[in-house]
Amino acid sequence: MTGRWRLTSQRLFALTIGAMTLLIAIGSWAGWASLADTTAVSDRLQQRISPAATAVVELGAALLDQETSVRGYLLSRERQFLDPYDAGQETERRKAAELRRLLADEAVALAGLEKVEAAATQWRSRFAEPLITAADPQSPLVVPGKAAFDALRADLTGLRQQVDVARDSGRQALVHSRQQRDTIFVVIVGGLLAGLFVIALTLQRAVLGPLDRLQGAVRRVADGDFEHRVPAGGPSDVAALAADVEAMRERIVAALAESRAQEDKLRRSNSDLEQFAYVASHDLQEPLRKIASFCQMLQRRYSPQLDERAQQYIAFAVDGATRMQALINDLLAFSRVGRVYDNVTEVDLAATLRRVRSDLAPRLEDTKAEIECPELPVVHGDPTLLAMLWQNLISNAVKFRRPDADPRIEIAAEPDGAMWQFAVQDNGIGIEPQFEDKIFVIFQRLHPRDVYPGTGIGLAICKRIVEHHGGRIWLDPQYTSGARLCFTLPAAP
């Protein structure tokens, strides 16, 4: 099966199924024929020969009744002694008819039956009837009549022997048929087993073997050995599949090489980004510090000489420089997520939350904030990033509180398959559902800066931290008594 004449696995399976069907059909036909022959031989023996032997015995009894009845009548001369004679003739006719039906295919026995019937008829016409008419026990017909009946009994014995011969022959034929049947069944079973073995061997070599080799090669490639070639063999469709997998492997190898090249570029780009972050955190903030410092010195030294508008302009300059510094610091924090902080380990969130609450203790006391929290689980992640996550979420809940109510923050946690799902809800001013996507975008603000301070990057950092850990974060639109933020984190192994 090579080249363009190679069969597909579907056709191979169709051929094997056809071969199995043919074997089963031949075996079924042979078994049926053997059973039919055995049944026919058994039926001949049980339904014809054996009943014929019984009928011969009954026929002999009917003839003997006739002879005994004639002798009894001659001795007693009473008519009642002839009743068995008449009944014996009726039984003789019935049994003779039954024997002719049962022995229709037995020519020798049938001839013996005719001989017995002829002898019986001759005995009755020549001796029995004349003796009954004469009613004389001293009649000269008694002695020859007895001799004639003895000859009739000899013919009946011959008929019985012929039936016994037929019965013995039938028994031997039944034994032979059963032996032949058993032999045929053994041959059928052996042939089926041999056929199944040949079919299984053919499938193993032609289909299953190539599939196993293909599976092994694919698993080896899947385990990371991308340089291992996938061999093509077996039926045409399996070979085509192997060729497709090999083409896919080659594309993966090419894509991997390109990815490694891009990774090298990305590594260099990250190095440049780290250099930029260093410049941003030092060189860019230095002029801003100078602007703010000199503006403040100008305000202190020349305050008596400046009017209210000049004082306002200086305040604007100082505020702008301060906000620029805050924006730079927040940008640095945002860029460090997943790059600088990536120490993945098992993190006890309960301990992490205690540290965050300790850091925020002055602000929580000033606002009289209450935090209700259950026992938190251990998750898989970076301790610094997860602390930053809790700090941003709790700070937001405190910052966006209602002016007429003390902040109340409730934290919930429940398992969700291989993840843990958390919820942080407050009784603050809440977030409208239409702003669900906007709140997680960097520098997006929903409120004026003079009402709620900040750069608008807190929830963007939360989203980046959660997604870096393989989870997701969203706003619960069903909660209307404040804001309820939900997120997932991977459970510890």
JSON list of C-alpha atoms in Angstrom, two decimals, residues 61-186:
[
{"chain": "A", "resi": 61, "resn": "ALA", "atom": "CA", "xyz": [-49.31, -58.53, 19.42]},
{"chain": "A", "resi": 62, "resn": "ALA", "atom": "CA", "xyz": [-52.38, -58.00, 17.18]},
{"chain": "A", "resi": 63, "resn": "LEU", "atom": "CA", "xyz": [-51.52, -61.09, 15.10]},
{"chain": "A", "resi": 64, "resn": "LEU", "atom": "CA", "xyz": [-50.92, -63.16, 18.22]},
{"chain": "A", "resi": 65, "resn": "ASP", "atom": "CA", "xyz": [-54.31, -62.03, 19.58]},
{"chain": "A", "resi": 66, "resn": "GLN", "atom": "CA", "xyz": [-55.95, -63.31, 16.41]},
{"chain": "A", "resi": 67, "resn": "GLU", "atom": "CA", "xyz": [-54.29, -66.74, 16.64]},
{"chain": "A", "resi": 68, "resn": "THR", "atom": "CA", "xyz": [-55.06, -67.08, 20.36]},
{"chain": "A", "resi": 69, "resn": "SER", "atom": "CA", "xyz": [-58.66, -66.02, 19.78]},
{"chain": "A", "resi": 70, "resn": "VAL", "atom": "CA", "xyz": [-59.14, -68.74, 17.07]},
{"chain": "A", "resi": 71, "resn": "ARG", "atom": "CA", "xyz": [-57.72, -71.47, 19.35]},
{"chain": "A", "resi": 72, "resn": "GLY", "atom": "CA", "xyz": [-59.89, -70.33, 22.26]},
{"chain": "A", "resi": 73, "resn": "TYR", "atom": "CA", "xyz": [-62.98, -70.40, 20.08]},
{"chain": "A", "resi": 74, "resn": "LEU", "atom": "CA", "xyz": [-62.20, -73.90, 18.83]},
{"chain": "A", "resi": 75, "resn": "LEU", "atom": "CA", "xyz": [-61.88, -75.15, 22.39]},
{"chain": "A", "resi": 76, "resn": "SER", "atom": "CA", "xyz": [-64.93, -73.36, 23.84]},
{"chain": "A", "resi": 77, "resn": "ARG", "atom": "CA", "xyz": [-67.09, -72.82, 20.75]},
{"chain": "A", "resi": 78, "resn": "GLU", "atom": "CA", "xyz": [-68.27, -69.59, 22.38]},
{"chain": "A", "resi": 79, "resn": "ARG", "atom": "CA", "xyz": [-68.60, -66.59, 20.10]},
{"chain": "A", "resi": 80, "resn": "GLN", "atom": "CA", "xyz": [-67.19, -64.15, 22.65]},
{"chain": "A", "resi": 81, "resn": "PHE", "atom": "CA", "xyz": [-63.75, -65.67, 22.19]},
{"chain": "A", "resi": 82, "resn": "LEU", "atom": "CA", "xyz": [-63.71, -64.25, 18.63]},
{"chain": "A", "resi": 83, "resn": "ASP", "atom": "CA", "xyz": [-63.85, -60.61, 19.82]},
{"chain": "A", "resi": 84, "resn": "PRO", "atom": "CA", "xyz": [-60.03, -60.40, 20.13]},
{"chain": "A", "resi": 85, "resn": "TYR", "atom": "CA", "xyz": [-59.85, -61.86, 16.63]},
{"chain": "A", "resi": 86, "resn": "ASP", "atom": "CA", "xyz": [-61.87, -58.99, 15.18]},
{"chain": "A", "resi": 87, "resn": "ALA", "atom": "CA", "xyz": [-60.07, -56.37, 17.32]},
{"chain": "A", "resi": 88, "resn": "GLY", "atom": "CA", "xyz": [-56.73, -57.84, 16.30]},
{"chain": "A", "resi": 89, "resn": "GLN", "atom": "CA", "xyz": [-57.56, -57.42, 12.62]},
{"chain": "A", "resi": 90, "resn": "GLU", "atom": "CA", "xyz": [-58.51, -53.77, 13.19]},
{"chain": "A", "resi": 91, "resn": "THR", "atom": "CA", "xyz": [-55.29, -53.16, 15.07]},
{"chain": "A", "resi": 92, "resn": "GLU", "atom": "CA", "xyz": [-53.36, -54.99, 12.34]},
{"chain": "A", "resi": 93, "resn": "ARG", "atom": "CA", "xyz": [-54.79, -52.75, 9.62]},
{"chain": "A", "resi": 94, "resn": "ARG", "atom": "CA", "xyz": [-54.08, -49.58, 11.63]},
{"chain": "A", "resi": 95, "resn": "LYS", "atom": "CA", "xyz": [-50.51, -50.59, 12.52]},
{"chain": "A", "resi": 96, "resn": "ALA", "atom": "CA", "xyz": [-49.78, -51.70, 8.98]},
{"chain": "A", "resi": 97, "resn": "ALA", "atom": "CA", "xyz": [-50.90, -48.31, 7.65]},
{"chain": "A", "resi": 98, "resn": "GLU", "atom": "CA", "xyz": [-48.78, -46.58, 10.30]},
{"chain": "A", "resi": 99, "resn": "LEU", "atom": "CA", "xyz": [-45.77, -48.70, 9.38]},
{"chain": "A", "resi": 100, "resn": "ARG", "atom": "CA", "xyz": [-46.18, -47.95, 5.68]},
{"chain": "A", "resi": 101, "resn": "ARG", "atom": "CA", "xyz": [-46.09, -44.24, 6.53]},
{"chain": "A", "resi": 102, "resn": "LEU", "atom": "CA", "xyz": [-43.14, -44.55, 8.90]},
{"chain": "A", "resi": 103, "resn": "LEU", "atom": "CA", "xyz": [-41.13, -46.85, 6.65]},
{"chain": "A", "resi": 104, "resn": "ALA", "atom": "CA", "xyz": [-41.86, -45.04, 3.39]},
{"chain": "A", "resi": 105, "resn": "ASP", "atom": "CA", "xyz": [-38.12, -44.44, 2.80]},
{"chain": "A", "resi": 106, "resn": "GLU", "atom": "CA", "xyz": [-37.03, -47.87, 4.09]},
{"chain": "A", "resi": 107, "resn": "ALA", "atom": "CA", "xyz": [-37.42, -50.16, 1.04]},
{"chain": "A", "resi": 108, "resn": "VAL", "atom": "CA", "xyz": [-36.16, -53.35, 2.76]},
{"chain": "A", "resi": 109, "resn": "ALA", "atom": "CA", "xyz": [-38.34, -52.95, 5.83]},
{"chain": "A", "resi": 110, "resn": "LEU", "atom": "CA", "xyz": [-41.30, -51.94, 3.67]},
{"chain": "A", "resi": 111, "resn": "ALA", "atom": "CA", "xyz": [-40.89, -55.15, 1.65]},
{"chain": "A", "resi": 112, "resn": "GLY", "atom": "CA", "xyz": [-40.77, -57.14, 4.88]},
{"chain": "A", "resi": 113, "resn": "LEU", "atom": "CA", "xyz": [-44.01, -55.46, 5.98]},
{"chain": "A", "resi": 114, "resn": "GLU", "atom": "CA", "xyz": [-45.71, -56.40, 2.74]},
{"chain": "A", "resi": 115, "resn": "LYS", "atom": "CA", "xyz": [-44.53, -60.00, 3.19]},
{"chain": "A", "resi": 116, "resn": "VAL", "atom": "CA", "xyz": [-45.97, -60.07, 6.73]},
{"chain": "A", "resi": 117, "resn": "GLU", "atom": "CA", "xyz": [-49.28, -58.63, 5.51]},
{"chain": "A", "resi": 118, "resn": "ALA", "atom": "CA", "xyz": [-49.49, -61.18, 2.69]},
{"chain": "A", "resi": 119, "resn": "ALA", "atom": "CA", "xyz": [-48.69, -64.06, 5.06]},
{"chain": "A", "resi": 120, "resn": "ALA", "atom": "CA", "xyz": [-51.31, -62.81, 7.56]},
{"chain": "A", "resi": 121, "resn": "THR", "atom": "CA", "xyz": [-53.95, -62.54, 4.86]},
{"chain": "A", "resi": 122, "resn": "GLN", "atom": "CA", "xyz": [-53.11, -66.02, 3.58]},
{"chain": "A", "resi": 123, "resn": "TRP", "atom": "CA", "xyz": [-53.24, -67.48, 7.12]},
{"chain": "A", "resi": 124, "resn": "ARG", "atom": "CA", "xyz": [-56.66, -66.02, 7.75]},
{"chain": "A", "resi": 125, "resn": "SER", "atom": "CA", "xyz": [-58.12, -67.06, 4.38]},
{"chain": "A", "resi": 126, "resn": "ARG", "atom": "CA", "xyz": [-56.72, -70.63, 4.30]},
{"chain": "A", "resi": 127, "resn": "PHE", "atom": "CA", "xyz": [-56.81, -71.59, 7.96]},
{"chain": "A", "resi": 128, "resn": "ALA", "atom": "CA", "xyz": [-58.37, -69.19, 10.44]},
{"chain": "A", "resi": 129, "resn": "GLU", "atom": "CA", "xyz": [-61.64, -68.52, 8.63]},
{"chain": "A", "resi": 130, "resn": "PRO", "atom": "CA", "xyz": [-62.25, -72.21, 7.70]},
{"chain": "A", "resi": 131, "resn": "LEU", "atom": "CA", "xyz": [-61.50, -73.29, 11.27]},
{"chain": "A", "resi": 132, "resn": "ILE", "atom": "CA", "xyz": [-63.93, -70.67, 12.67]},
{"chain": "A", "resi": 133, "resn": "THR", "atom": "CA", "xyz": [-66.59, -71.91, 10.23]},
{"chain": "A", "resi": 134, "resn": "ALA", "atom": "CA", "xyz": [-65.98, -75.61, 11.08]},
{"chain": "A", "resi": 135, "resn": "ALA", "atom": "CA", "xyz": [-65.69, -74.95, 14.82]},
{"chain": "A", "resi": 136, "resn": "ASP", "atom": "CA", "xyz": [-63.97, -78.35, 15.15]},
{"chain": "A", "resi": 137, "resn": "PRO", "atom": "CA", "xyz": [-60.87, -78.62, 17.33]},
{"chain": "A", "resi": 138, "resn": "GLN", "atom": "CA", "xyz": [-60.04, -81.95, 15.64]},
{"chain": "A", "resi": 139, "resn": "SER", "atom": "CA", "xyz": [-60.06, -80.45, 12.16]},
{"chain": "A", "resi": 140, "resn": "PRO", "atom": "CA", "xyz": [-57.14, -81.46, 9.90]},
{"chain": "A", "resi": 141, "resn": "LEU", "atom": "CA", "xyz": [-56.48, -77.73, 9.30]},
{"chain": "A", "resi": 142, "resn": "VAL", "atom": "CA", "xyz": [-55.27, -77.18, 12.86]},
{"chain": "A", "resi": 143, "resn": "VAL", "atom": "CA", "xyz": [-51.77, -78.54, 12.41]},
{"chain": "A", "resi": 144, "resn": "PRO", "atom": "CA", "xyz": [-51.00, -76.84, 9.04]},
{"chain": "A", "resi": 145, "resn": "GLY", "atom": "CA", "xyz": [-52.64, -73.65, 10.34]},
{"chain": "A", "resi": 146, "resn": "LYS", "atom": "CA", "xyz": [-50.25, -73.64, 13.27]},
{"chain": "A", "resi": 147, "resn": "ALA", "atom": "CA", "xyz": [-47.31, -74.15, 10.92]},
{"chain": "A", "resi": 148, "resn": "ALA", "atom": "CA", "xyz": [-48.53, -71.29, 8.69]},
{"chain": "A", "resi": 149, "resn": "PHE", "atom": "CA", "xyz": [-48.81, -68.99, 11.74]},
{"chain": "A", "resi": 150, "resn": "ASP", "atom": "CA", "xyz": [-45.30, -69.96, 12.83]},
{"chain": "A", "resi": 151, "resn": "ALA", "atom": "CA", "xyz": [-44.09, -68.97, 9.35]},
{"chain": "A", "resi": 152, "resn": "LEU", "atom": "CA", "xyz": [-45.98, -65.66, 9.80]},
{"chain": "A", "resi": 153, "resn": "ARG", "atom": "CA", "xyz": [-44.25, -65.08, 13.12]},
{"chain": "A", "resi": 154, "resn": "ALA", "atom": "CA", "xyz": [-40.91, -65.80, 11.44]},
{"chain": "A", "resi": 155, "resn": "ASP", "atom": "CA", "xyz": [-41.71, -63.13, 8.81]},
{"chain": "A", "resi": 156, "resn": "LEU", "atom": "CA", "xyz": [-42.68, -60.73, 11.63]},
{"chain": "A", "resi": 157, "resn": "THR", "atom": "CA", "xyz": [-39.37, -61.45, 13.36]},
{"chain": "A", "resi": 158, "resn": "GLY", "atom": "CA", "xyz": [-37.59, -60.68, 10.11]},
{"chain": "A", "resi": 159, "resn": "LEU", "atom": "CA", "xyz": [-39.50, -57.38, 9.88]},
{"chain": "A", "resi": 160, "resn": "ARG", "atom": "CA", "xyz": [-38.53, -56.55, 13.45]},
{"chain": "A", "resi": 161, "resn": "GLN", "atom": "CA", "xyz": [-34.88, -57.28, 12.67]},
{"chain": "A", "resi": 162, "resn": "GLN", "atom": "CA", "xyz": [-35.04, -55.09, 9.57]},
{"chain": "A", "resi": 163, "resn": "VAL", "atom": "CA", "xyz": [-36.46, -52.23, 11.65]},
{"chain": "A", "resi": 164, "resn": "ASP", "atom": "CA", "xyz": [-33.74, -52.82, 14.28]},
{"chain": "A", "resi": 165, "resn": "VAL", "atom": "CA", "xyz": [-31.12, -52.66, 11.53]},
{"chain": "A", "resi": 166, "resn": "ALA", "atom": "CA", "xyz": [-32.61, -49.36, 10.33]},
{"chain": "A", "resi": 167, "resn": "ARG", "atom": "CA", "xyz": [-32.62, -48.06, 13.93]},
{"chain": "A", "resi": 168, "resn": "ASP", "atom": "CA", "xyz": [-28.98, -49.04, 14.46]},
{"chain": "A", "resi": 169, "resn": "SER", "atom": "CA", "xyz": [-28.10, -47.42, 11.16]},
{"chain": "A", "resi": 170, "resn": "GLY", "atom": "CA", "xyz": [-29.95, -44.27, 12.23]},
{"chain": "A", "resi": 171, "resn": "ARG", "atom": "CA", "xyz": [-28.10, -44.18, 15.55]},
{"chain": "A", "resi": 172, "resn": "GLN", "atom": "CA", "xyz": [-24.77, -44.53, 13.81]},
{"chain": "A", "resi": 173, "resn": "ALA", "atom": "CA", "xyz": [-25.78, -41.79, 11.37]},
{"chain": "A", "resi": 174, "resn": "LEU", "atom": "CA", "xyz": [-26.76, -39.54, 14.30]},
{"chain": "A", "resi": 175, "resn": "VAL", "atom": "CA", "xyz": [-23.42, -40.13, 16.03]},
{"chain": "A", "resi": 176, "resn": "HIS", "atom": "CA", "xyz": [-21.57, -39.43, 12.79]},
{"chain": "A", "resi": 177, "resn": "SER", "atom": "CA", "xyz": [-23.66, -36.29, 12.18]},
{"chain": "A", "resi": 178, "resn": "ARG", "atom": "CA", "xyz": [-22.98, -35.01, 15.68]},
{"chain": "A", "resi": 179, "resn": "GLN", "atom": "CA", "xyz": [-19.26, -35.65, 15.30]},
{"chain": "A", "resi": 180, "resn": "GLN", "atom": "CA", "xyz": [-19.32, -33.87, 11.96]},
{"chain": "A", "resi": 181, "resn": "ARG", "atom": "CA", "xyz": [-21.27, -31.00, 13.55]},
{"chain": "A", "resi": 182, "resn": "ASP", "atom": "CA", "xyz": [-18.77, -30.68, 16.39]},
{"chain": "A", "resi": 183, "resn": "THR", "atom": "CA", "xyz": [-15.88, -30.76, 13.94]},
{"chain": "A", "resi": 184, "resn": "ILE", "atom": "CA", "xyz": [-17.50, -28.06, 11.80]},
{"chain": "A", "resi": 185, "resn": "PHE", "atom": "CA", "xyz": [-18.07, -25.86, 14.86]},
{"chain": "A", "resi": 186, "resn": "VAL", "atom": "CA", "xyz": [-14.46, -26.30, 15.95]}
]
